[in-house]
């Protein structure tokens, strides 16, 4: 699997460079290939999306291959513990070149009462957590191609891209007696940054309706990350108001990564629907 994904990474980088630099194209010998691709002369365009994601997020921690912690966190516990959250996406277009950053932020606090396994006394634990998930990179838009024979047939574009995936989780755990005495505190930070490669498809179904599909893979043992899978799909409806192009959208995201450092493995999944609004200018 790693060899296959490494080959995909190499091919994706080669495709992007070939179109940017004009390698292998009929006009490769021309001195102004980049401008002929519509990059230098194209205006800058910006796409901004704000959305809310309501995922289930189960996690496992394994030591020597044996599961020692199972966190079946679902959308209900996430919403109960939520203090602040946001999902923000920015795309900067320069002709067929696209630079992007997809950011997810979560801050929460979760309390739970339990009985001590040894003393049987009532206790309480409090978990505070702040999480950043950032996928960023650059791609090259190919197309459009018609899906039919008429002029108003649906079209689609392909976007091979390369980038990276950054994960940062700062947490604080406090366990104390119910009356607030005998408190034990533990805190830590879990983070990594690993390369990714991916492919996006953007079918235009009509003047108003669009699909947006993207799959990314990363890892390759960089920063101890075994793999990252990230699939995003949504449908959007576009309209103009006050001379600005808007869109509303809804979709689904599936994110899964595994990281292994020494004998400890962390396996995290996050999946669920999202919805939002965007602007293009």
Short mmCIF file of C-alpha atoms in Angstrom, two decimals:
data_model
loop_
_atom_site.label_atom_id
_atom_site.label_comp_id
_atom_site.label_asym_id
_atom_site.label_seq_id
_atom_site.Cartn_x
_atom_site.Cartn_y
_atom_site.Cartn_z
CA UNK A 1 0.00 0.00 0.00
CA UNK A 2 2.81 2.41 0.87
CA UNK A 3 4.59 1.68 -2.41
CA UNK A 4 1.35 2.31 -4.32
CA UNK A 5 0.72 5.62 -2.56
CA UNK A 6 4.34 6.68 -3.04
CA UNK A 7 3.93 6.05 -6.76
CA UNK A 8 0.73 8.10 -6.73
CA UNK A 9 2.60 10.93 -4.98
CA UNK A 10 5.36 10.93 -7.59
CA UNK A 11 2.86 10.85 -10.46
CA UNK A 12 0.77 13.65 -8.94
CA UNK A 13 3.79 15.91 -8.47
CA UNK A 14 4.92 15.12 -12.02
CA UNK A 15 1.48 15.96 -13.43
CA UNK A 16 1.34 19.29 -11.61
CA UNK A 17 4.87 20.25 -12.63
CA UNK A 18 4.28 19.18 -16.22
CA UNK A 19 1.28 21.44 -16.59
CA UNK A 20 2.85 24.36 -14.74
CA UNK A 21 6.12 24.17 -16.64
CA UNK A 22 4.66 22.92 -19.91
CA UNK A 23 6.76 19.73 -20.00
CA UNK A 24 5.43 17.25 -22.50
CA UNK A 25 2.94 19.68 -24.04
CA UNK A 26 3.00 20.76 -27.70
CA UNK A 27 4.06 24.21 -26.63
CA UNK A 28 6.89 22.99 -24.42
CA UNK A 29 9.47 24.67 -26.60
CA UNK A 30 7.79 28.06 -26.32
CA UNK A 31 9.46 30.46 -23.87
CA UNK A 32 6.20 31.76 -22.27
CA UNK A 33 4.59 28.45 -21.42
CA UNK A 34 3.47 29.50 -17.95
CA UNK A 35 1.71 32.58 -19.31
CA UNK A 36 0.12 30.48 -22.08
CA UNK A 37 -1.39 28.32 -19.35
CA UNK A 38 -3.19 31.44 -18.14
CA UNK A 39 -1.31 31.74 -14.86
CA UNK A 40 0.57 35.06 -15.06
CA UNK A 41 -2.22 36.93 -16.82
CA UNK A 42 -5.04 35.47 -14.71
CA UNK A 43 -6.56 37.51 -11.89
CA UNK A 44 -6.38 36.37 -8.29
CA UNK A 45 -9.60 34.79 -7.06
CA UNK A 46 -10.56 33.82 -3.52
CA UNK A 47 -13.00 31.18 -2.27
CA UNK A 48 -13.94 31.26 1.43
CA UNK A 49 -16.07 28.58 3.10
CA UNK A 50 -17.43 28.53 6.65
CA UNK A 51 -19.06 25.33 7.86
CA UNK A 52 -20.04 23.22 10.82
CA UNK A 53 -19.01 19.57 11.12
CA UNK A 54 -20.80 17.20 13.52
CA UNK A 55 -18.67 14.02 13.55
CA UNK A 56 -18.40 10.88 15.58
CA UNK A 57 -14.75 10.57 16.66
CA UNK A 58 -13.86 7.16 18.14
CA UNK A 59 -10.21 6.57 19.07
CA UNK A 60 -8.07 3.65 20.20
CA UNK A 61 -4.68 3.54 21.91
CA UNK A 62 -2.70 0.30 21.60
CA UNK A 63 0.55 -0.76 23.27
CA UNK A 64 2.42 -3.71 21.76
CA UNK A 65 -0.60 -4.32 19.54
CA UNK A 66 -3.01 -4.62 22.50
CA UNK A 67 -5.84 -2.14 22.98
CA UNK A 68 -5.45 -0.32 26.29
CA UNK A 69 -7.75 2.70 25.76
CA UNK A 70 -10.99 2.86 23.79
CA UNK A 71 -12.64 6.29 23.44
CA UNK A 72 -16.05 5.84 21.77
CA UNK A 73 -16.58 9.59 21.43
CA UNK A 74 -19.67 10.43 19.40
CA UNK A 75 -21.46 13.54 18.23
CA UNK A 76 -23.49 13.74 21.46
CA UNK A 77 -20.47 13.89 23.79
CA UNK A 78 -18.74 16.35 21.42
CA UNK A 79 -21.76 18.67 21.45
CA UNK A 80 -22.15 18.32 25.23
CA UNK A 81 -18.52 19.29 25.81
CA UNK A 82 -18.34 21.97 23.09
CA UNK A 83 -17.07 25.42 24.05
CA UNK A 84 -15.88 26.73 20.68
CA UNK A 85 -15.57 25.19 17.23
CA UNK A 86 -15.14 26.20 13.61
CA UNK A 87 -14.41 24.82 10.17
CA UNK A 88 -12.80 27.29 7.75
CA UNK A 89 -11.55 26.73 4.23
CA UNK A 90 -9.66 29.13 1.98
CA UNK A 91 -8.75 28.67 -1.67
CA UNK A 92 -6.63 31.13 -3.65
CA UNK A 93 -6.84 30.72 -7.44
CA UNK A 94 -4.37 32.05 -9.99
CA UNK A 95 -5.55 30.66 -13.31
CA UNK A 96 -5.40 26.86 -13.01
CA UNK A 97 -3.17 27.02 -9.92
CA UNK A 98 -4.96 26.56 -6.58
CA UNK A 99 -3.52 27.11 -3.11
CA UNK A 100 -5.69 25.88 -0.25
CA UNK A 101 -5.98 25.47 3.51
CA UNK A 102 -8.73 23.51 5.25
CA UNK A 103 -8.93 24.13 9.01
CA UNK A 104 -10.94 22.49 11.78
CA UNK A 105 -10.85 23.89 15.33
CA UNK A 106 -12.44 22.42 18.47
CA UNK A 107 -12.26 23.42 22.12
CA UNK A 108 -14.23 21.52 24.73
CA UNK A 109 -14.57 20.56 28.35
CA UNK A 110 -16.06 17.28 29.52
CA UNK A 111 -16.97 16.26 33.10
CA UNK A 112 -17.99 12.86 34.39
CA UNK A 113 -18.68 11.39 37.82
CA UNK A 114 -17.53 7.88 38.75
CA UNK A 115 -16.59 5.71 41.71
CA UNK A 116 -12.95 5.00 42.46
CA UNK A 117 -12.14 1.37 41.55
CA UNK A 118 -10.12 0.88 44.76
CA UNK A 119 -11.78 3.06 47.41
CA UNK A 120 -15.29 3.13 45.97
CA UNK A 121 -15.45 6.86 46.81
CA UNK A 122 -17.27 9.26 44.46
CA UNK A 123 -14.86 11.04 42.12
CA UNK A 124 -14.98 13.35 39.14
CA UNK A 125 -12.76 13.74 36.14
CA UNK A 126 -12.55 16.80 33.93
CA UNK A 127 -11.03 16.71 30.45
CA UNK A 128 -10.23 19.95 28.62
CA UNK A 129 -9.13 19.68 25.01
CA UNK A 130 -8.13 22.00 22.18
CA UNK A 131 -7.69 20.49 18.71
CA UNK A 132 -6.44 21.89 15.39
CA UNK A 133 -6.69 19.87 12.16
CA UNK A 134 -5.19 21.64 9.12
CA UNK A 135 -4.81 20.29 5.59
CA UNK A 136 -2.94 22.59 3.21
CA UNK A 137 -1.25 22.46 -0.18
CA UNK A 138 -1.39 23.37 -3.86
CA UNK A 139 -3.05 21.85 -6.91
CA UNK A 140 -3.53 22.30 -10.63
CA UNK A 141 -6.99 22.38 -12.20
CA UNK A 142 -7.45 20.33 -15.38
CA UNK A 143 -10.44 20.64 -17.66
CA UNK A 144 -13.28 21.30 -18.03
CA UNK A 145 -14.57 18.33 -19.99
CA UNK A 146 -18.16 17.93 -21.19
CA UNK A 147 -20.20 15.00 -19.92
CA UNK A 148 -22.59 15.26 -22.85
CA UNK A 149 -22.79 16.45 -26.44
CA UNK A 150 -24.86 19.62 -26.03
CA UNK A 151 -23.43 23.00 -25.07
CA UNK A 152 -25.29 23.03 -21.74
CA UNK A 153 -24.21 19.51 -20.74
CA UNK A 154 -22.68 19.02 -17.29
CA UNK A 155 -18.90 19.45 -17.12
CA UNK A 156 -16.21 18.28 -14.73
CA UNK A 157 -12.70 19.28 -13.69
CA UNK A 158 -9.90 17.30 -12.05
CA UNK A 159 -7.50 18.76 -9.48
CA UNK A 160 -4.38 16.74 -8.55
CA UNK A 161 -2.76 18.24 -5.48
CA UNK A 162 0.12 17.85 -3.04
CA UNK A 163 0.31 19.20 0.48
CA UNK A 164 0.49 18.25 4.13
CA UNK A 165 -1.70 17.33 7.10
CA UNK A 166 -1.15 18.94 10.51
CA UNK A 167 -2.77 17.67 13.74
CA UNK A 168 -2.44 19.33 17.15
CA UNK A 169 -4.23 18.20 20.32
CA UNK A 170 -3.55 19.91 23.68
CA UNK A 171 -5.31 18.31 26.65
CA UNK A 172 -5.61 18.63 30.41
CA UNK A 173 -7.01 15.91 32.65
CA UNK A 174 -7.96 16.41 36.31
CA UNK A 175 -9.23 13.65 38.63
CA UNK A 176 -10.45 14.65 42.09
CA UNK A 177 -12.81 13.71 44.88
CA UNK A 178 -16.35 15.00 44.47
CA UNK A 179 -15.73 17.68 47.10
CA UNK A 180 -12.77 19.06 45.11
CA UNK A 181 -10.00 17.58 47.28
CA UNK A 182 -7.16 15.19 46.39
CA UNK A 183 -6.83 16.42 42.83
CA UNK A 184 -4.43 14.78 40.35
CA UNK A 185 -3.60 16.68 37.17
CA UNK A 186 -2.05 15.48 33.91
CA UNK A 187 -1.61 17.42 30.68
CA UNK A 188 0.11 16.96 27.36
CA UNK A 189 0.28 17.79 23.67
CA UNK A 190 -0.05 15.38 20.78
CA UNK A 191 0.91 16.70 17.35
CA UNK A 192 2.35 15.76 13.97
CA UNK A 193 2.80 17.10 10.44
CA UNK A 194 2.94 14.69 7.51
CA UNK A 195 2.86 15.02 3.68
CA UNK A 196 -0.26 14.29 1.65
CA UNK A 197 -1.21 13.77 -1.97
CA UNK A 198 -4.68 13.78 -3.40
CA UNK A 199 -7.11 14.18 -6.25
CA UNK A 200 -10.21 16.34 -6.45
CA UNK A 201 -13.13 16.29 -8.91
CA UNK A 202 -15.61 19.13 -9.39
CA UNK A 203 -18.54 18.23 -11.65
CA UNK A 204 -20.69 21.20 -12.66
CA UNK A 205 -24.21 19.80 -12.91
CA UNK A 206 -25.85 23.10 -13.97
CA UNK A 207 -25.36 26.83 -13.58
CA UNK A 208 -26.47 26.53 -9.96
CA UNK A 209 -25.59 23.02 -8.78
CA UNK A 210 -22.06 21.68 -8.26
CA UNK A 211 -20.39 18.63 -6.74
CA UNK A 212 -17.05 18.77 -4.94
CA UNK A 213 -15.17 15.50 -4.26
CA UNK A 214 -11.68 15.14 -2.81
CA UNK A 215 -9.57 12.28 -1.49
CA UNK A 216 -6.19 12.65 0.18
CA UNK A 217 -3.66 10.12 1.44
CA UNK A 218 -0.62 10.78 3.60
CA UNK A 219 1.76 9.29 6.12
CA UNK A 220 4.63 7.20 4.78
CA UNK A 221 6.00 7.00 8.34
CA UNK A 222 6.85 10.71 8.28
CA UNK A 223 6.61 12.01 11.86
CA UNK A 224 5.67 8.42 12.88
CA UNK A 225 2.38 8.58 10.93
CA UNK A 226 1.49 5.24 9.35
CA UNK A 227 -1.29 6.65 7.16
CA UNK A 228 -3.91 9.38 6.80
CA UNK A 229 -7.10 8.97 4.76
CA UNK A 230 -9.27 12.03 4.18
CA UNK A 231 -12.39 11.98 2.00
CA UNK A 232 -14.62 15.03 1.53
CA UNK A 233 -17.72 15.21 -0.65
CA UNK A 234 -20.41 17.88 -0.87
CA UNK A 235 -23.10 19.32 -3.12
CA UNK A 236 -23.47 23.10 -3.41
CA UNK A 237 -26.04 25.56 -4.71
CA UNK A 238 -24.69 28.87 -6.02
CA UNK A 239 -26.37 32.26 -6.35
CA UNK A 240 -25.45 35.94 -6.69
CA UNK A 241 -26.41 38.69 -4.27
CA UNK A 242 -25.04 42.24 -3.93
CA UNK A 243 -22.59 41.51 -6.78
CA UNK A 244 -21.00 38.68 -4.80
CA UNK A 245 -21.16 34.98 -5.66
CA UNK A 246 -22.46 32.88 -2.74
CA UNK A 247 -23.01 29.19 -2.21
CA UNK A 248 -24.65 26.99 0.38
CA UNK A 249 -23.50 23.40 0.67
CA UNK A 250 -23.88 20.17 2.57
CA UNK A 251 -21.71 17.07 2.54
CA UNK A 252 -19.85 14.35 4.42
CA UNK A 253 -16.26 13.97 5.63
CA UNK A 254 -14.38 10.82 6.64
CA UNK A 255 -10.98 11.22 8.29
CA UNK A 256 -8.83 8.35 9.59
CA UNK A 257 -5.21 8.30 10.73
CA UNK A 258 -2.90 5.99 12.62
CA UNK A 259 0.34 7.03 14.27
CA UNK A 260 2.87 4.69 15.85
CA UNK A 261 5.71 5.90 18.04
CA UNK A 262 7.87 3.27 19.73
CA UNK A 263 5.36 0.72 21.12
CA UNK A 264 2.32 3.03 21.29
CA UNK A 265 -0.22 3.29 18.46
CA UNK A 266 -3.04 5.84 18.22
CA UNK A 267 -5.90 5.18 15.81
CA UNK A 268 -8.41 8.01 15.33
CA UNK A 269 -11.45 8.28 13.08
CA UNK A 270 -13.75 11.27 12.60
CA UNK A 271 -16.74 11.04 10.29
CA UNK A 272 -20.04 12.79 9.84
CA UNK A 273 -22.03 15.40 7.90
CA UNK A 274 -21.20 19.07 7.52
CA UNK A 275 -22.97 22.11 6.10
CA UNK A 276 -22.07 25.73 5.48
CA UNK A 277 -21.92 28.84 3.33
CA UNK A 278 -19.23 30.20 1.03
CA UNK A 279 -18.21 33.29 -0.90
CA UNK A 280 -16.26 33.65 -4.13
CA UNK A 281 -14.67 36.93 -5.19
#
